[in-house]
Short mmCIF file of C-alpha atoms in Angstrom, two decimals:
data_model
loop_
_atom_site.label_atom_id
_atom_site.label_comp_id
_atom_site.label_asym_id
_atom_site.label_seq_id
_atom_site.Cartn_x
_atom_site.Cartn_y
_atom_site.Cartn_z
CA MET Q 1 -0.28 0.52 -0.16
CA THR Q 2 1.37 3.42 -0.71
CA ASP Q 3 1.88 5.96 1.21
CA SER Q 4 -0.73 8.28 -0.54
CA MET Q 5 -3.23 5.58 -0.32
CA ASN Q 6 -2.82 5.94 3.63
CA ARG Q 7 -3.14 10.30 3.60
CA ALA Q 8 -6.36 11.82 4.60
CA PRO Q 9 -7.90 13.67 1.38
CA VAL Q 10 -6.91 17.32 2.34
CA GLY Q 11 -10.42 19.57 1.60
CA ILE Q 12 -9.94 22.20 -0.46
CA ILE Q 13 -12.90 24.48 -0.45
CA GLY Q 14 -12.70 27.41 -3.75
CA GLY Q 15 -14.16 30.77 -3.67
CA THR Q 16 -14.55 33.33 -6.39
CA GLY Q 17 -12.23 32.73 -9.03
CA LEU Q 18 -12.05 28.99 -7.92
CA THR Q 19 -14.89 27.04 -8.95
CA SER Q 20 -12.49 24.19 -10.25
CA LEU Q 21 -8.77 23.04 -10.28
CA SER Q 22 -7.61 22.07 -13.53
CA ASN Q 23 -4.85 20.22 -12.66
CA LEU Q 24 -6.80 17.67 -10.24
CA GLN Q 25 -6.93 14.63 -11.62
CA ILE Q 26 -10.57 13.80 -10.82
CA THR Q 27 -11.51 10.50 -10.05
CA GLY Q 28 -15.29 10.55 -8.76
CA GLU Q 29 -17.69 12.81 -7.65
CA ALA Q 30 -20.01 12.61 -5.31
CA SER Q 31 -23.60 14.57 -4.77
CA VAL Q 32 -24.38 14.24 -0.42
CA THR Q 33 -26.09 15.58 2.20
CA THR Q 34 -25.58 16.01 6.02
CA PRO Q 35 -27.71 16.87 9.22
CA TRP Q 36 -27.34 20.22 7.98
CA GLY Q 37 -28.86 19.58 4.54
CA PRO Q 38 -26.63 19.85 1.47
CA PRO Q 39 -23.66 21.15 0.62
CA SER Q 40 -22.96 23.77 -1.99
CA ASP Q 41 -22.53 21.45 -4.80
CA ARG Q 42 -21.10 18.15 -5.26
CA LEU Q 43 -18.27 16.98 -3.44
CA VAL Q 44 -15.32 16.81 -6.31
CA LYS Q 45 -12.59 13.94 -5.31
CA GLY Q 46 -9.47 12.89 -7.17
CA SER Q 47 -5.50 14.00 -6.23
CA LEU Q 48 -2.87 16.51 -6.57
CA GLY Q 49 0.38 14.57 -7.49
CA ASP Q 50 0.25 12.00 -5.38
CA GLN Q 51 -2.27 13.57 -2.92
CA PRO Q 52 -5.86 12.42 -2.41
CA VAL Q 53 -8.20 16.08 -2.53
CA VAL Q 54 -11.53 16.69 -2.03
CA PHE Q 55 -12.59 20.30 -3.59
CA LEU Q 56 -15.71 21.87 -2.71
CA ALA Q 57 -17.18 24.93 -4.93
CA ARG Q 58 -18.20 27.44 -1.72
CA HIS Q 59 -20.73 29.07 -3.89
CA GLY Q 60 -21.72 26.80 -6.24
CA ASN Q 61 -20.34 25.93 -9.96
CA PRO Q 62 -21.52 28.19 -11.33
CA HIS Q 63 -21.50 30.67 -8.79
CA ARG Q 64 -24.25 31.01 -7.71
CA ILE Q 65 -25.33 31.75 -3.76
CA PRO Q 66 -24.19 34.64 -1.80
CA PRO Q 67 -21.76 34.59 0.83
CA HIS Q 68 -24.71 35.28 3.69
CA GLU Q 69 -26.67 32.14 2.27
CA VAL Q 70 -23.82 29.87 2.05
CA ASN Q 71 -24.61 26.28 3.90
CA TYR Q 72 -21.08 26.83 6.20
CA ARG Q 73 -22.51 24.22 8.20
CA ALA Q 74 -23.38 21.30 5.64
CA ASN Q 75 -19.99 22.35 3.62
CA ILE Q 76 -17.75 21.84 6.77
CA GLN Q 77 -19.81 18.36 7.53
CA ALA Q 78 -19.69 17.04 4.21
CA LEU Q 79 -15.53 17.39 3.91
CA ARG Q 80 -15.13 16.27 7.78
CA ASP Q 81 -18.01 12.92 6.55
CA ALA Q 82 -15.08 12.67 3.53
CA GLY Q 83 -12.06 12.17 5.99
CA VAL Q 84 -10.46 15.42 5.35
CA HIS Q 85 -8.52 16.37 8.61
CA THR Q 86 -7.43 19.41 6.91
CA ILE Q 87 -9.26 22.28 4.79
CA VAL Q 88 -7.63 24.98 3.09
CA GLY Q 89 -10.23 27.84 2.55
CA VAL Q 90 -9.42 29.59 -0.66
CA ASN Q 91 -10.99 33.32 -0.34
CA ALA Q 92 -11.20 36.23 -2.80
CA VAL Q 93 -10.72 39.38 -0.59
CA GLY Q 94 -10.02 43.14 -0.14
CA GLY Q 95 -6.95 44.57 0.61
CA ILE Q 96 -6.80 47.21 3.45
CA HIS Q 97 -3.20 47.06 4.93
CA PRO Q 98 -0.78 49.13 2.49
CA GLU Q 99 0.98 45.82 1.01
CA MET Q 100 -1.89 44.35 0.53
CA GLY Q 101 -2.87 45.59 -2.92
CA PRO Q 102 -4.37 43.27 -5.85
CA ALA Q 103 -3.23 40.12 -6.98
CA ARG Q 104 -1.57 39.79 -3.80
CA ILE Q 105 -1.22 36.50 -2.08
CA VAL Q 106 -2.24 36.20 2.11
CA ILE Q 107 -2.04 33.96 4.60
CA PRO Q 108 -3.55 35.57 7.40
CA ASP Q 109 -2.93 34.81 10.87
CA GLN Q 110 -6.18 36.31 12.44
CA LEU Q 111 -9.37 37.05 12.09
CA ILE Q 112 -12.74 39.42 13.48
CA ASP Q 113 -15.77 38.48 12.54
CA TYR Q 114 -18.36 41.14 11.48
CA THR Q 115 -20.94 39.03 10.53
CA TRP Q 116 -24.96 37.99 11.85
CA GLY Q 117 -27.95 36.08 11.17
CA ARG Q 118 -25.43 33.19 9.79
CA ALA Q 119 -25.88 29.49 10.99
CA SER Q 120 -22.03 29.42 13.09
CA THR Q 121 -22.54 26.52 15.17
CA PHE Q 122 -22.79 22.70 15.55
CA PHE Q 123 -23.13 23.00 19.34
CA GLU Q 124 -27.37 24.31 19.30
CA GLY Q 125 -30.55 22.60 20.03
CA ASP Q 126 -31.15 19.70 22.30
CA LEU Q 127 -27.82 18.78 23.67
CA ALA Q 128 -26.62 17.43 26.87
CA HIS Q 129 -24.25 20.05 27.58
CA THR Q 130 -22.72 23.16 26.58
CA THR Q 131 -19.43 23.28 24.81
CA HIS Q 132 -16.77 25.95 24.35
CA ILE Q 133 -14.04 25.75 22.02
CA ASP Q 134 -10.74 27.60 22.07
CA PHE Q 135 -10.43 30.04 18.74
CA THR Q 136 -7.78 32.17 20.34
CA TRP Q 137 -5.81 31.41 16.55
CA PRO Q 138 -8.59 30.86 14.23
CA TYR Q 139 -6.08 29.55 11.54
CA ASP Q 140 -4.23 25.65 11.88
CA GLY Q 141 -0.20 26.82 12.73
CA ASP Q 142 1.37 23.58 11.27
CA ALA Q 143 -0.99 24.20 7.88
CA ARG Q 144 -0.03 27.90 7.58
CA GLN Q 145 3.51 27.10 7.83
CA GLN Q 146 2.93 24.11 5.01
CA LEU Q 147 1.39 27.22 3.13
CA LEU Q 148 4.19 29.60 3.73
CA HIS Q 149 7.20 27.04 3.09
CA ALA Q 150 5.23 25.78 -0.21
CA ALA Q 151 5.16 29.62 -1.45
CA ARG Q 152 8.49 30.04 -1.43
CA ALA Q 153 9.52 26.87 -2.74
CA ALA Q 154 7.45 27.70 -5.83
CA GLY Q 155 8.46 30.97 -6.29
CA VAL Q 156 5.40 33.16 -5.26
CA PRO Q 157 5.29 36.32 -3.12
CA VAL Q 158 3.03 36.34 -0.30
CA SER Q 159 2.30 38.17 2.55
CA ASP Q 160 2.87 36.01 5.77
CA PHE Q 161 0.59 38.11 8.08
CA GLY Q 162 -2.89 39.51 8.42
CA VAL Q 163 -6.20 39.77 10.62
CA TYR Q 164 -9.36 39.07 8.27
CA GLY Q 165 -12.00 41.23 8.85
CA ALA Q 166 -15.66 39.12 7.75
CA THR Q 167 -18.35 41.08 6.92
CA GLN Q 168 -22.07 40.12 6.21
CA GLY Q 169 -22.26 40.62 1.87
CA PRO Q 170 -23.12 40.32 -0.37
CA ARG Q 171 -22.84 44.04 -0.91
CA LEU Q 172 -19.54 45.82 -0.60
CA GLU Q 173 -18.23 48.01 2.54
CA THR Q 174 -18.62 51.73 2.81
CA ALA Q 175 -15.42 53.81 2.79
CA ALA Q 176 -16.24 54.57 6.69
CA GLU Q 177 -16.65 50.98 7.59
CA ILE Q 178 -13.40 50.27 5.96
CA ARG Q 179 -11.95 52.72 8.03
CA ARG Q 180 -13.70 51.50 11.25
CA MET Q 181 -12.26 47.56 10.42
CA GLU Q 182 -8.76 49.19 10.10
CA ARG Q 183 -8.96 50.99 13.57
CA ASP Q 184 -10.17 47.61 14.81
CA GLY Q 185 -6.58 46.07 13.17
CA CYS Q 186 -8.30 44.35 9.90
CA ASP Q 187 -6.24 44.41 7.25
CA LEU Q 188 -7.84 42.12 4.74
CA VAL Q 189 -12.01 42.24 3.90
CA GLY Q 190 -14.23 39.57 3.21
CA MET Q 191 -17.62 38.15 3.48
CA THR Q 192 -17.03 34.30 3.56
CA GLY Q 193 -13.69 33.73 6.23
CA MET Q 194 -16.41 33.41 8.96
CA PRO Q 195 -18.07 30.80 9.88
CA GLU Q 196 -16.65 28.32 7.96
CA ALA Q 197 -13.10 28.71 10.50
CA CYS Q 198 -14.93 28.13 13.85
CA LEU Q 199 -17.21 25.16 12.44
CA ALA Q 200 -13.85 23.41 10.85
CA ALA Q 201 -12.36 23.94 14.61
CA GLU Q 202 -15.63 22.63 15.94
CA LEU Q 203 -14.84 19.64 14.70
CA GLY Q 204 -11.66 19.45 15.49
CA ILE Q 205 -10.05 19.87 11.44
CA ARG Q 206 -7.06 22.09 10.54
CA TYR Q 207 -8.15 25.12 9.05
CA VAL Q 208 -6.09 27.96 7.07
CA CYS Q 209 -6.84 30.35 4.83
CA LEU Q 210 -5.20 30.97 1.25
CA GLY Q 211 -6.33 34.77 0.55
CA LEU Q 212 -5.85 36.60 -2.81
CA VAL Q 213 -6.34 40.22 -2.82
CA VAL Q 214 -8.83 41.02 -5.47
CA ASN Q 215 -9.47 45.09 -5.02
CA TRP Q 216 -8.45 47.86 -2.71
CA ALA Q 217 -10.74 47.75 -0.05
CA ALA Q 218 -13.74 50.85 -0.47
CA GLY Q 219 -12.06 54.27 0.12
CA LYS Q 220 -8.23 52.86 -0.55
CA SER Q 221 -8.21 54.17 -4.10
CA ASP Q 222 -8.90 56.70 -5.84
CA HIS Q 223 -11.68 55.10 -7.87
CA ILE Q 224 -14.99 52.83 -6.85
CA ILE Q 225 -14.69 48.94 -7.29
CA THR Q 226 -15.66 47.42 -10.54
CA MET Q 227 -16.08 43.83 -11.67
CA ALA Q 228 -13.54 44.34 -14.52
CA GLU Q 229 -10.98 45.03 -11.67
CA ILE Q 230 -11.45 42.00 -9.24
CA GLU Q 231 -11.90 40.28 -12.72
CA GLN Q 232 -8.19 41.21 -13.69
CA ALA Q 233 -6.59 40.73 -10.18
CA ILE Q 234 -7.96 37.23 -10.42
CA ASP Q 235 -6.10 36.60 -13.59
CA GLN Q 236 -3.12 38.01 -12.14
CA GLY Q 237 -3.13 36.49 -8.61
CA MET Q 238 -4.65 32.74 -8.96
CA THR Q 239 -2.14 31.20 -10.83
CA GLY Q 240 -0.27 31.55 -7.54
CA VAL Q 241 -3.02 30.21 -5.52
CA LYS Q 242 -2.85 26.88 -8.09
CA ARG Q 243 0.76 26.83 -7.73
CA ILE Q 244 0.65 27.13 -3.72
CA LEU Q 245 -2.13 24.63 -3.59
CA GLY Q 246 -0.45 22.30 -5.61
CA GLU Q 247 3.42 22.54 -4.25
CA SER Q 248 1.60 21.95 -0.37
CA VAL Q 249 -1.43 19.48 -0.45
CA SER Q 250 1.30 16.50 -0.55
CA SER Q 251 3.17 17.85 3.14
CA LEU Q 252 -0.70 19.08 4.50
CA GLY Q 253 -1.88 15.39 4.60
CA ARG Q 254 0.89 14.58 5.93
CA LEU Q 255 0.13 16.37 9.14
CA SER Q 256 -1.54 14.64 11.86
CA SER Q 257 -5.85 14.77 12.73
CA LEU Q 258 -4.96 16.69 15.48
CA ALA Q 259 -5.56 20.42 15.03
CA THR Q 260 -2.39 22.76 16.43
CA PRO Q 261 -2.44 26.37 17.82
CA GLN Q 262 -0.80 29.50 15.84
#
């Protein structure tokens, strides 16, 4: 039996600009359901190199589900049921920090949750007892290091820090909201970082964010945000995202099932 056959599959959740992986050798697709309902799309099972992978399009394929209506609980549960121990969440984000302009890749280390009204925990309903998880470090430390090593090996420039501010969407933010988020310490803004990260933590799954900046946040440039600008940044930056994924999945697959702090 080969080493790759012994590894748990790595879960990749693709966001805006990543509804499929062209270099994924597909072995099957599965339409599944969970106690929380169906996930956003079919689970695409395959391999990147010698590493088993399960890919899920966060917004569906084609892109159709807005951020506040994604069934995050079903997505995370479906990946857990598929045997995934580590998830890479690929997120399109807006840049607030001066270093984080369009097409920049960021591997954040912290987040702030501004979302509301989303089903954000598995621990509700008729419970035998209340459960609290430690969420001091929302992104798994070992998985982050593997992404950073992969970026260096692939020659892809990245920012190795960042506070991700998760907003409700689907509208973009006002300039005043971005100024408030900057005062709060946010370096990035996106709409899908939560509750995805905390749900993975509740199930003991390693979770890490691979962010692609697709626009300057509101008020951080001298023009309004356009879809043309976003699409251009995706075209420029997604190649680097895919190179990092291809370089990192094998080492991510070797991580234990126990998530580790920063």
